Tab-separated table of C-alpha atoms in Angstrom:
chain	number	residue	atom	x	y	z
A	187	UNK	CA	-124.407	87.972	165.226
A	188	UNK	CA	-127.182	86.890	162.931
A	189	UNK	CA	-125.143	88.123	159.969
A	190	UNK	CA	-122.104	86.138	161.059
A	191	UNK	CA	-124.154	82.937	161.156
A	192	UNK	CA	-125.558	83.542	157.739
A	193	UNK	CA	-122.090	83.994	156.298
A	194	UNK	CA	-120.856	80.777	157.848
A	195	UNK	CA	-123.792	78.883	156.384
A	196	UNK	CA	-123.007	80.268	152.938
A	197	UNK	CA	-119.333	79.335	153.157
A	198	UNK	CA	-120.131	75.820	154.370
A	199	UNK	CA	-122.595	75.269	151.543
A	200	UNK	CA	-120.131	76.539	148.932
A	201	UNK	CA	-117.349	74.323	150.251
A	202	UNK	CA	-119.634	71.324	150.114
A	203	UNK	CA	-120.460	72.087	146.463
A	204	UNK	CA	-116.773	72.246	145.468
A	205	UNK	CA	-115.976	68.653	146.428
A	206	UNK	CA	-114.370	66.506	143.687
A	207	UNK	CA	-116.674	64.313	141.552
A	208	UNK	CA	-115.949	60.759	140.292
A	209	UNK	CA	-114.301	60.726	136.767
A	210	UNK	CA	-115.463	58.213	134.059
A	211	UNK	CA	-112.557	57.136	131.720
A	212	UNK	CA	-113.501	55.966	128.162
A	213	UNK	CA	-110.889	53.658	126.565
A	214	UNK	CA	-109.345	54.858	123.241
A	215	UNK	CA	-109.796	52.805	120.051
A	216	UNK	CA	-106.630	51.294	118.571
A	217	UNK	CA	-105.324	52.827	115.317
A	218	UNK	CA	-105.238	50.697	112.139
A	219	UNK	CA	-102.900	51.611	109.263
A	220	UNK	CA	-104.663	50.518	106.027
A	221	UNK	CA	-102.632	51.063	102.864
A	222	UNK	CA	-104.805	51.579	99.720
A	223	UNK	CA	-102.923	50.827	96.465
A	224	UNK	CA	-102.754	53.704	94.046
A	225	UNK	CA	-104.405	53.312	90.625
A	226	UNK	CA	-101.724	53.496	87.923
A	227	UNK	CA	-102.228	56.389	85.518
A	228	UNK	CA	-101.501	55.989	81.795
A	229	UNK	CA	-99.662	58.828	80.121
A	230	UNK	CA	-101.619	59.500	76.889
A	231	UNK	CA	-100.107	61.949	74.442
A	232	UNK	CA	-102.577	64.376	73.037
A	233	UNK	CA	-102.562	65.359	69.335
A	234	UNK	CA	-100.239	68.237	68.898
A	235	UNK	CA	-100.433	71.393	66.880
A	236	UNK	CA	-99.195	74.859	67.555
A	237	UNK	CA	-101.738	77.587	68.332
A	238	UNK	CA	-100.620	81.022	69.485
A	239	UNK	CA	-97.246	79.730	70.613
A	240	UNK	CA	-98.582	76.688	72.565
A	241	UNK	CA	-97.381	73.349	71.229
A	242	UNK	CA	-99.411	70.160	71.491
A	243	UNK	CA	-98.455	66.791	70.065
A	244	UNK	CA	-100.107	64.955	67.150
A	245	UNK	CA	-99.786	61.254	66.365
A	246	UNK	CA	-97.152	60.692	63.694
A	247	UNK	CA	-99.427	59.372	60.862
A	248	UNK	CA	-101.938	62.180	61.369
A	249	UNK	CA	-99.165	64.735	61.455
A	250	UNK	CA	-97.717	63.352	58.217
A	251	UNK	CA	-101.123	63.543	56.571
A	252	UNK	CA	-101.568	67.130	57.688
A	253	UNK	CA	-98.106	68.055	56.429
A	254	UNK	CA	-98.728	66.303	53.102
A	255	UNK	CA	-102.077	68.027	52.674
A	256	UNK	CA	-100.578	71.431	53.390
A	257	UNK	CA	-97.781	70.791	50.883
A	258	UNK	CA	-100.184	69.655	48.146
A	259	UNK	CA	-102.456	72.617	48.831
A	260	UNK	CA	-99.476	74.962	48.546
A	261	UNK	CA	-98.474	73.302	45.247
A	262	UNK	CA	-101.977	73.662	43.862
A	263	UNK	CA	-102.006	77.306	44.941
A	264	UNK	CA	-98.761	77.785	43.009
A	265	UNK	CA	-100.405	76.280	39.913
A	266	UNK	CA	-103.364	78.614	40.427
A	267	UNK	CA	-101.052	81.628	40.575
A	268	UNK	CA	-99.402	80.535	37.307
A	269	UNK	CA	-102.822	80.174	35.689
A	270	UNK	CA	-103.868	83.664	36.790
A	271	UNK	CA	-100.611	85.064	35.420
A	272	UNK	CA	-101.220	83.355	32.081
A	273	UNK	CA	-104.743	84.755	31.921
A	274	UNK	CA	-103.375	88.281	32.178
A	275	UNK	CA	-100.612	87.634	29.636
A	276	UNK	CA	-102.897	86.064	27.033
A	277	UNK	CA	-105.451	88.840	27.467
A	278	UNK	CA	-102.868	91.588	26.975
A	279	UNK	CA	-101.202	89.882	24.011
A	280	UNK	CA	-104.596	89.202	22.431
A	281	UNK	CA	-105.427	92.907	22.602
A	282	UNK	CA	-102.013	93.747	21.169
A	283	UNK	CA	-102.387	91.381	18.212
A	284	UNK	CA	-105.876	92.625	17.522
A	285	UNK	CA	-104.374	96.114	17.309
A	286	UNK	CA	-101.737	94.734	14.950
A	287	UNK	CA	-104.454	93.565	12.593
A	288	UNK	CA	-106.271	96.904	12.413
A	289	UNK	CA	-103.148	99.100	12.332
A	290	UNK	CA	-101.267	97.045	9.745
A	291	UNK	CA	-104.356	96.733	7.548
A	292	UNK	CA	-104.981	100.485	7.580
A	293	UNK	CA	-101.300	101.214	6.965
A	294	UNK	CA	-100.840	98.806	4.059
A	295	UNK	CA	-104.042	99.979	2.345
A	296	UNK	CA	-103.082	103.652	2.697
A	297	UNK	CA	-99.593	102.949	1.325
A	298	UNK	CA	-100.965	100.894	-1.576
A	299	UNK	CA	-103.605	103.415	-2.611
A	300	UNK	CA	-101.195	106.338	-2.290
A	301	UNK	CA	-98.657	104.549	-4.448
A	302	UNK	CA	-101.350	103.747	-7.024
A	303	UNK	CA	-102.314	107.404	-7.187
A	304	UNK	CA	-98.696	108.435	-7.639
A	305	UNK	CA	-98.255	105.835	-10.394
A	306	UNK	CA	-101.274	107.289	-12.182
A	307	UNK	CA	-99.890	110.820	-11.936
A	308	UNK	CA	-96.533	109.664	-13.273
A	309	UNK	CA	-98.134	107.850	-16.194
A	310	UNK	CA	-100.182	110.908	-17.159
A	311	UNK	CA	-97.234	113.335	-17.087
A	312	UNK	CA	-94.843	111.180	-19.041
A	313	UNK	CA	-92.772	114.089	-20.291
A	314	UNK	CA	-92.502	115.887	-16.968
A	315	UNK	CA	-88.789	115.283	-16.610
A	316	UNK	CA	-87.273	115.000	-13.154
A	317	UNK	CA	-90.559	115.522	-11.324
A	318	UNK	CA	-92.114	112.486	-13.036
A	319	UNK	CA	-89.045	110.408	-12.219
A	320	UNK	CA	-89.285	111.377	-8.553
A	321	UNK	CA	-92.984	110.463	-8.415
A	322	UNK	CA	-92.284	107.154	-10.161
A	323	UNK	CA	-89.481	106.269	-7.729
A	324	UNK	CA	-91.629	107.170	-4.732
A	325	UNK	CA	-94.468	105.030	-6.088
A	326	UNK	CA	-92.131	102.060	-6.577
A	327	UNK	CA	-90.705	102.372	-3.070
A	328	UNK	CA	-94.176	102.572	-1.504
A	329	UNK	CA	-95.432	99.578	-3.451
A	330	UNK	CA	-92.366	97.525	-2.503
A	331	UNK	CA	-92.955	98.417	1.151
A	332	UNK	CA	-96.627	97.475	0.847
A	333	UNK	CA	-95.599	94.133	-0.661
A	334	UNK	CA	-93.348	93.279	2.284
A	335	UNK	CA	-95.943	94.348	4.867
A	336	UNK	CA	-98.676	92.385	3.082
A	337	UNK	CA	-96.462	89.290	2.965
A	338	UNK	CA	-95.745	89.617	6.687
A	339	UNK	CA	-99.435	89.920	7.509
A	340	UNK	CA	-100.248	86.913	5.337
A	341	UNK	CA	-97.580	84.901	7.141
A	342	UNK	CA	-98.541	85.635	10.756
A	343	UNK	CA	-102.305	86.240	10.296
A	344	UNK	CA	-102.887	88.799	13.092
A	345	UNK	CA	-106.643	88.139	13.275
A	346	UNK	CA	-106.001	84.431	13.831
A	347	UNK	CA	-103.342	85.209	16.448
A	348	UNK	CA	-105.825	87.394	18.324
A	349	UNK	CA	-108.468	84.638	18.236
A	350	UNK	CA	-105.944	82.117	19.583
A	351	UNK	CA	-105.235	84.344	22.567
A	352	UNK	CA	-108.939	84.914	23.204
A	353	UNK	CA	-109.522	81.154	23.264
A	354	UNK	CA	-106.521	80.667	25.566
A	355	UNK	CA	-107.819	83.346	27.945
A	356	UNK	CA	-111.249	81.713	28.078
A	357	UNK	CA	-109.844	78.226	28.710
A	358	UNK	CA	-107.415	79.429	31.384
A	359	UNK	CA	-110.283	81.240	33.137
A	360	UNK	CA	-112.231	77.986	33.112
A	361	UNK	CA	-109.237	76.151	34.602
A	362	UNK	CA	-108.868	78.845	37.270
A	363	UNK	CA	-112.513	78.389	38.289
A	364	UNK	CA	-112.058	74.629	38.592
A	365	UNK	CA	-108.893	74.963	40.693
A	366	UNK	CA	-110.539	77.476	43.019
A	367	UNK	CA	-113.468	75.091	43.460
A	368	UNK	CA	-111.106	72.235	44.327
A	369	UNK	CA	-109.278	74.351	46.911
A	370	UNK	CA	-112.517	75.611	48.409
A	371	UNK	CA	-114.575	72.420	48.580
A	372	UNK	CA	-112.006	69.637	49.096
A	373	UNK	CA	-110.582	69.128	52.567
A	374	UNK	CA	-107.713	66.984	51.277
A	375	UNK	CA	-105.633	67.769	48.188
A	376	UNK	CA	-103.864	64.819	46.576
A	377	UNK	CA	-100.794	64.583	44.425
A	378	UNK	CA	-102.946	63.423	41.469
A	379	UNK	CA	-104.902	66.695	41.586
A	380	UNK	CA	-101.701	68.727	41.340
A	381	UNK	CA	-100.290	66.606	38.511
A	382	UNK	CA	-103.508	66.839	36.520
A	383	UNK	CA	-103.579	70.637	36.921
A	384	UNK	CA	-99.961	70.918	35.758
A	385	UNK	CA	-100.644	68.714	32.735
A	386	UNK	CA	-103.624	70.859	31.751
A	387	UNK	CA	-101.567	74.038	32.013
A	388	UNK	CA	-98.801	72.581	29.846
A	389	UNK	CA	-101.338	71.321	27.282
A	390	UNK	CA	-102.835	74.815	27.015
A	391	UNK	CA	-99.368	76.336	26.634
A	392	UNK	CA	-98.685	73.968	23.763
A	393	UNK	CA	-102.047	74.542	22.093
A	394	UNK	CA	-101.881	78.351	22.296
A	395	UNK	CA	-98.242	79.478	22.453
A	396	UNK	CA	-97.355	83.069	23.269
A	397	UNK	CA	-94.150	83.581	21.204
A	398	UNK	CA	-94.244	84.037	17.441
A	399	UNK	CA	-90.764	82.873	16.464
A	400	UNK	CA	-90.212	79.149	16.644
A	401	UNK	CA	-93.472	78.162	18.378
A	402	UNK	CA	-96.154	79.870	16.315
A	403	UNK	CA	-98.901	77.557	15.113
A	404	UNK	CA	-98.937	76.689	11.418
A	405	UNK	CA	-101.397	79.071	9.796
A	406	UNK	CA	-101.781	77.093	6.551
A	407	UNK	CA	-101.639	73.370	7.399
A	408	UNK	CA	-101.965	70.706	4.737
A	409	UNK	CA	-105.309	69.585	6.148
A	410	UNK	CA	-107.806	70.823	8.696
A	411	UNK	CA	-107.204	69.464	12.196
A	412	UNK	CA	-109.202	70.270	15.361
A	413	UNK	CA	-107.503	72.153	18.181
A	414	UNK	CA	-106.284	70.042	21.130
A	415	UNK	CA	-105.864	71.843	24.458
A	416	UNK	CA	-106.223	68.941	26.933
A	417	UNK	CA	-103.778	66.212	28.043
A	418	UNK	CA	-104.108	62.769	26.544
A	419	UNK	CA	-106.574	60.532	28.341
A	420	UNK	CA	-106.609	56.754	28.622
A	421	UNK	CA	-109.328	54.738	26.963
A	422	UNK	CA	-111.920	53.279	29.285
A	423	UNK	CA	-113.004	49.650	29.277
A	424	UNK	CA	-116.754	49.643	28.556
A	425	UNK	CA	-117.275	46.653	30.916
A	426	UNK	CA	-116.166	48.501	34.012
A	427	UNK	CA	-118.686	49.189	36.738
A	428	UNK	CA	-120.835	52.301	36.792
A	429	UNK	CA	-120.924	54.696	39.708
A	430	UNK	CA	-121.111	58.379	40.618
A	431	UNK	CA	-124.539	58.957	39.097
A	432	UNK	CA	-123.821	57.032	35.891
A	433	UNK	CA	-126.199	54.355	34.685
A	434	UNK	CA	-126.312	52.118	31.649
A	435	UNK	CA	-129.063	54.261	30.121
A	436	UNK	CA	-127.071	57.463	30.634
A	437	UNK	CA	-123.980	55.823	29.150
A	438	UNK	CA	-125.914	54.828	26.035
A	439	UNK	CA	-127.496	58.275	25.799
A	440	UNK	CA	-124.115	60.039	25.929
A	441	UNK	CA	-122.682	57.625	23.370
A	442	UNK	CA	-125.527	58.353	20.979
A	443	UNK	CA	-125.070	62.091	21.490
A	444	UNK	CA	-121.344	61.777	20.849
A	445	UNK	CA	-122.088	59.776	17.680
A	446	UNK	CA	-124.509	62.458	16.434
A	447	UNK	CA	-122.060	65.229	17.208
A	448	UNK	CA	-119.251	63.402	15.432
A	449	UNK	CA	-121.238	62.498	12.318
A	450	UNK	CA	-123.124	65.776	11.960
A	451	UNK	CA	-121.667	68.789	13.719
A	452	UNK	CA	-118.012	67.757	13.662
A	453	UNK	CA	-118.111	66.885	9.968
A	454	UNK	CA	-119.896	70.122	9.163
A	455	UNK	CA	-117.354	72.203	11.054
A	456	UNK	CA	-114.532	70.275	9.408
A	457	UNK	CA	-115.998	71.006	5.977
A	458	UNK	CA	-116.414	74.710	6.749
A	459	UNK	CA	-112.921	74.814	8.239
A	460	UNK	CA	-111.439	73.428	5.032
A	461	UNK	CA	-113.326	76.064	3.004
A	462	UNK	CA	-112.018	78.841	5.273
A	463	UNK	CA	-108.484	77.418	5.031
A	464	UNK	CA	-108.519	77.341	1.226
A	465	UNK	CA	-110.003	80.831	0.966
A	466	UNK	CA	-107.470	82.226	3.412
A	467	UNK	CA	-104.575	80.583	1.550
A	468	UNK	CA	-105.789	82.042	-1.767
A	469	UNK	CA	-106.159	85.554	-0.340
A	470	UNK	CA	-102.833	85.352	1.498
A	471	UNK	CA	-101.034	84.571	-1.771
A	472	UNK	CA	-103.009	87.005	-3.931
A	473	UNK	CA	-102.383	90.127	-1.841
A	474	UNK	CA	-98.555	90.189	-1.911
A	475	UNK	CA	-98.472	88.975	-5.535
A	476	UNK	CA	-100.729	91.790	-6.759
A	477	UNK	CA	-98.749	94.397	-4.813
A	478	UNK	CA	-95.474	93.014	-6.154
A	479	UNK	CA	-96.719	93.119	-9.744
A	480	UNK	CA	-97.799	96.698	-9.201
A	481	UNK	CA	-94.360	97.594	-7.820
A	482	UNK	CA	-92.589	96.047	-10.827
A	483	UNK	CA	-94.936	97.751	-13.277
A	484	UNK	CA	-94.339	101.161	-11.720
A	485	UNK	CA	-90.651	100.863	-12.630
A	486	UNK	CA	-91.546	100.897	-16.345
A	487	UNK	CA	-93.788	103.937	-16.169
A	488	UNK	CA	-92.639	106.594	-18.679
A	489	UNK	CA	-91.716	104.185	-21.437
A	490	UNK	CA	-93.270	104.417	-24.857
A	491	UNK	CA	-96.315	102.378	-23.857
A	492	UNK	CA	-98.738	103.499	-21.146
A	493	UNK	CA	-99.581	99.898	-20.216
A	494	UNK	CA	-97.206	99.911	-17.225
A	495	UNK	CA	-99.162	102.658	-15.471
A	496	UNK	CA	-102.470	100.894	-16.085
A	497	UNK	CA	-101.125	97.594	-14.691
A	498	UNK	CA	-99.610	99.321	-11.657
A	499	UNK	CA	-102.809	101.145	-10.759
A	500	UNK	CA	-105.074	98.143	-11.389
A	501	UNK	CA	-102.980	95.672	-9.420
A	502	UNK	CA	-102.552	98.093	-6.506
A	503	UNK	CA	-106.315	98.666	-6.315
A	504	UNK	CA	-106.993	94.918	-6.420
A	505	UNK	CA	-104.372	94.341	-3.711
A	506	UNK	CA	-106.132	96.802	-1.428
A	507	UNK	CA	-109.414	94.966	-1.983
A	508	UNK	CA	-107.833	91.571	-1.305
A	509	UNK	CA	-106.169	92.804	1.899
A	510	UNK	CA	-109.465	94.229	3.096
A	511	UNK	CA	-111.253	90.948	2.438
A	512	UNK	CA	-108.558	88.864	4.117
A	513	UNK	CA	-107.685	90.924	7.180
A	514	UNK	CA	-110.727	93.177	7.455
A	515	UNK	CA	-112.995	90.148	7.076
A	516	UNK	CA	-110.730	88.258	9.509
A	517	UNK	CA	-110.762	85.026	7.541
A	518	UNK	CA	-107.958	83.683	9.747
A	519	UNK	CA	-110.101	84.273	12.837
A	520	UNK	CA	-112.989	82.364	11.218
A	521	UNK	CA	-110.668	79.439	10.476
A	522	UNK	CA	-109.473	79.404	14.103
A	523	UNK	CA	-113.074	79.505	15.333
A	524	UNK	CA	-113.939	76.415	13.293
A	525	UNK	CA	-110.770	74.686	14.534
A	526	UNK	CA	-111.687	75.390	18.157
A	527	UNK	CA	-115.286	74.232	17.695
A	528	UNK	CA	-114.121	70.973	16.137
A	529	UNK	CA	-111.778	70.546	19.108
A	530	UNK	CA	-114.735	70.830	21.480
A	531	UNK	CA	-116.487	67.941	19.734
A	532	UNK	CA	-113.303	65.859	19.884
A	533	UNK	CA	-113.000	66.582	23.619
A	534	UNK	CA	-116.613	65.533	24.161
A	535	UNK	CA	-116.039	62.216	22.422
A	536	UNK	CA	-112.754	61.579	24.245
A	537	UNK	CA	-114.274	62.369	27.629
A	538	UNK	CA	-116.862	59.650	27.107
A	539	UNK	CA	-114.127	57.051	26.513
A	540	UNK	CA	-111.717	58.026	29.286
A	541	UNK	CA	-110.733	55.919	32.308
A	542	UNK	CA	-110.118	58.900	34.524
A	543	UNK	CA	-112.365	59.952	37.370
A	544	UNK	CA	-115.405	61.704	35.955
A	545	UNK	CA	-117.897	64.084	37.507
A	546	UNK	CA	-121.433	63.149	38.450
A	547	UNK	CA	-123.437	61.729	35.551
A	548	UNK	CA	-126.370	64.138	35.793
A	549	UNK	CA	-124.022	67.115	36.099
A	550	UNK	CA	-122.124	65.956	33.016
A	551	UNK	CA	-125.394	65.522	31.104
A	552	UNK	CA	-126.495	69.048	32.026
A	553	UNK	CA	-123.173	70.532	30.912
A	554	UNK	CA	-123.295	68.705	27.577
A	555	UNK	CA	-126.855	69.892	26.943
A	556	UNK	CA	-125.952	73.513	27.670
A	557	UNK	CA	-122.802	73.389	25.528
A	558	UNK	CA	-124.811	72.003	22.618
A	559	UNK	CA	-127.522	74.626	23.111
A	560	UNK	CA	-130.261	72.140	24.020
A	561	UNK	CA	-132.433	71.291	26.996
A	562	UNK	CA	-132.205	67.918	28.735
A	563	UNK	CA	-135.385	66.677	27.067
A	564	UNK	CA	-134.122	67.749	23.639
A	565	UNK	CA	-130.809	66.038	24.300
A	566	UNK	CA	-132.549	62.779	25.227
A	567	UNK	CA	-134.817	63.007	22.182
A	568	UNK	CA	-131.733	63.515	20.028
A	569	UNK	CA	-130.180	60.338	21.456
A	570	UNK	CA	-133.392	58.346	20.894
A	571	UNK	CA	-133.723	59.527	17.285
A	572	UNK	CA	-130.104	58.653	16.635
A	573	UNK	CA	-130.581	55.159	18.025
A	574	UNK	CA	-133.728	54.599	15.959
A	575	UNK	CA	-132.039	55.825	12.779
A	576	UNK	CA	-129.075	53.505	13.382
A	577	UNK	CA	-131.409	50.525	13.870
A	578	UNK	CA	-133.251	51.345	10.644
A	579	UNK	CA	-129.986	51.778	8.758
A	580	UNK	CA	-128.754	48.407	10.001
A	581	UNK	CA	-132.024	46.719	8.990
A	582	UNK	CA	-131.874	48.308	5.530
A	583	UNK	CA	-128.256	47.212	5.099
A	584	UNK	CA	-129.106	43.640	6.166
A	585	UNK	CA	-131.922	43.512	3.586
A	586	UNK	CA	-129.622	44.700	0.828
A	587	UNK	CA	-126.902	42.171	1.579
């Protein structure tokens, strides 16, 4: 019974705990629809270029500049390739013409001396009959051949031709170095750079032509003239402004140096060039004439007088000596060397008076000093002495008059 009461108490307590409680209702907040305006976005086109198949867009002026620069760079590369090709051609042809000089000289001297020996044998055995006639005919034929070969050598001057090609090779190598420097150091290549390079190539082609027929340089001009391997430059107005490392003092110094070079070195080289020209002309005429006289004299060997044999042998020996002096001594090469040196002095003077864009003043001064074989201090002393001597000469002239 006690257990039944306990269970009733438990049930009554649990039912009292499960009674409903009062509910508290919280009102909901009203919803507000706020519309925020969107910020307008600007569509900006990025510069375009193609990398690994992905295309981006460039502004039109920048794209045109890039296209123009690539075209001018390709043109200058084409000029560089032509210059490198000319270097190889001039080098090979220079070696060939140097071989011409040595081979033709050896051949003509051997033919001349052999013919002289045969003329002497024929003149000794005057009454030898048919054998003497055969020797005499062979001597005449050899001397006639030597005359034609000697005349050809005197006309083309193989030693001078070889020196022309050596100078052309050196100048084209210098131009190649300058073009490679422009392509390597300049970010933008302009149309003026390409035109200047083309003009320099054409000027070198004209100064040192490759073909012999039709375009060969005159080997015996009327007067000595310096070589010209650069395009014509415009004269500069001396009142223009100075820039790029040039100052009034440096301008005056370079003018004095150019005056000294023109009045001393250039005149000296011109005088020596005229001497070499006259000597070469005399030797070029003497060689074929002596060989021709020897050939004519050999025809009369076997006559009553023995004078024909003596003349044939003497003239042939002298012709061999003359050919050795002319072509073995390379008198034509010496003349070309003087012509090229005089051209350098003319280029130096013309560069000082040009309106074209020049390199930095100090760099130009260093190059001039090295080309003249002097240090910078010696070059400046040379300019000062020249200026002082000119002032003294003017004072002396004013006192006289």
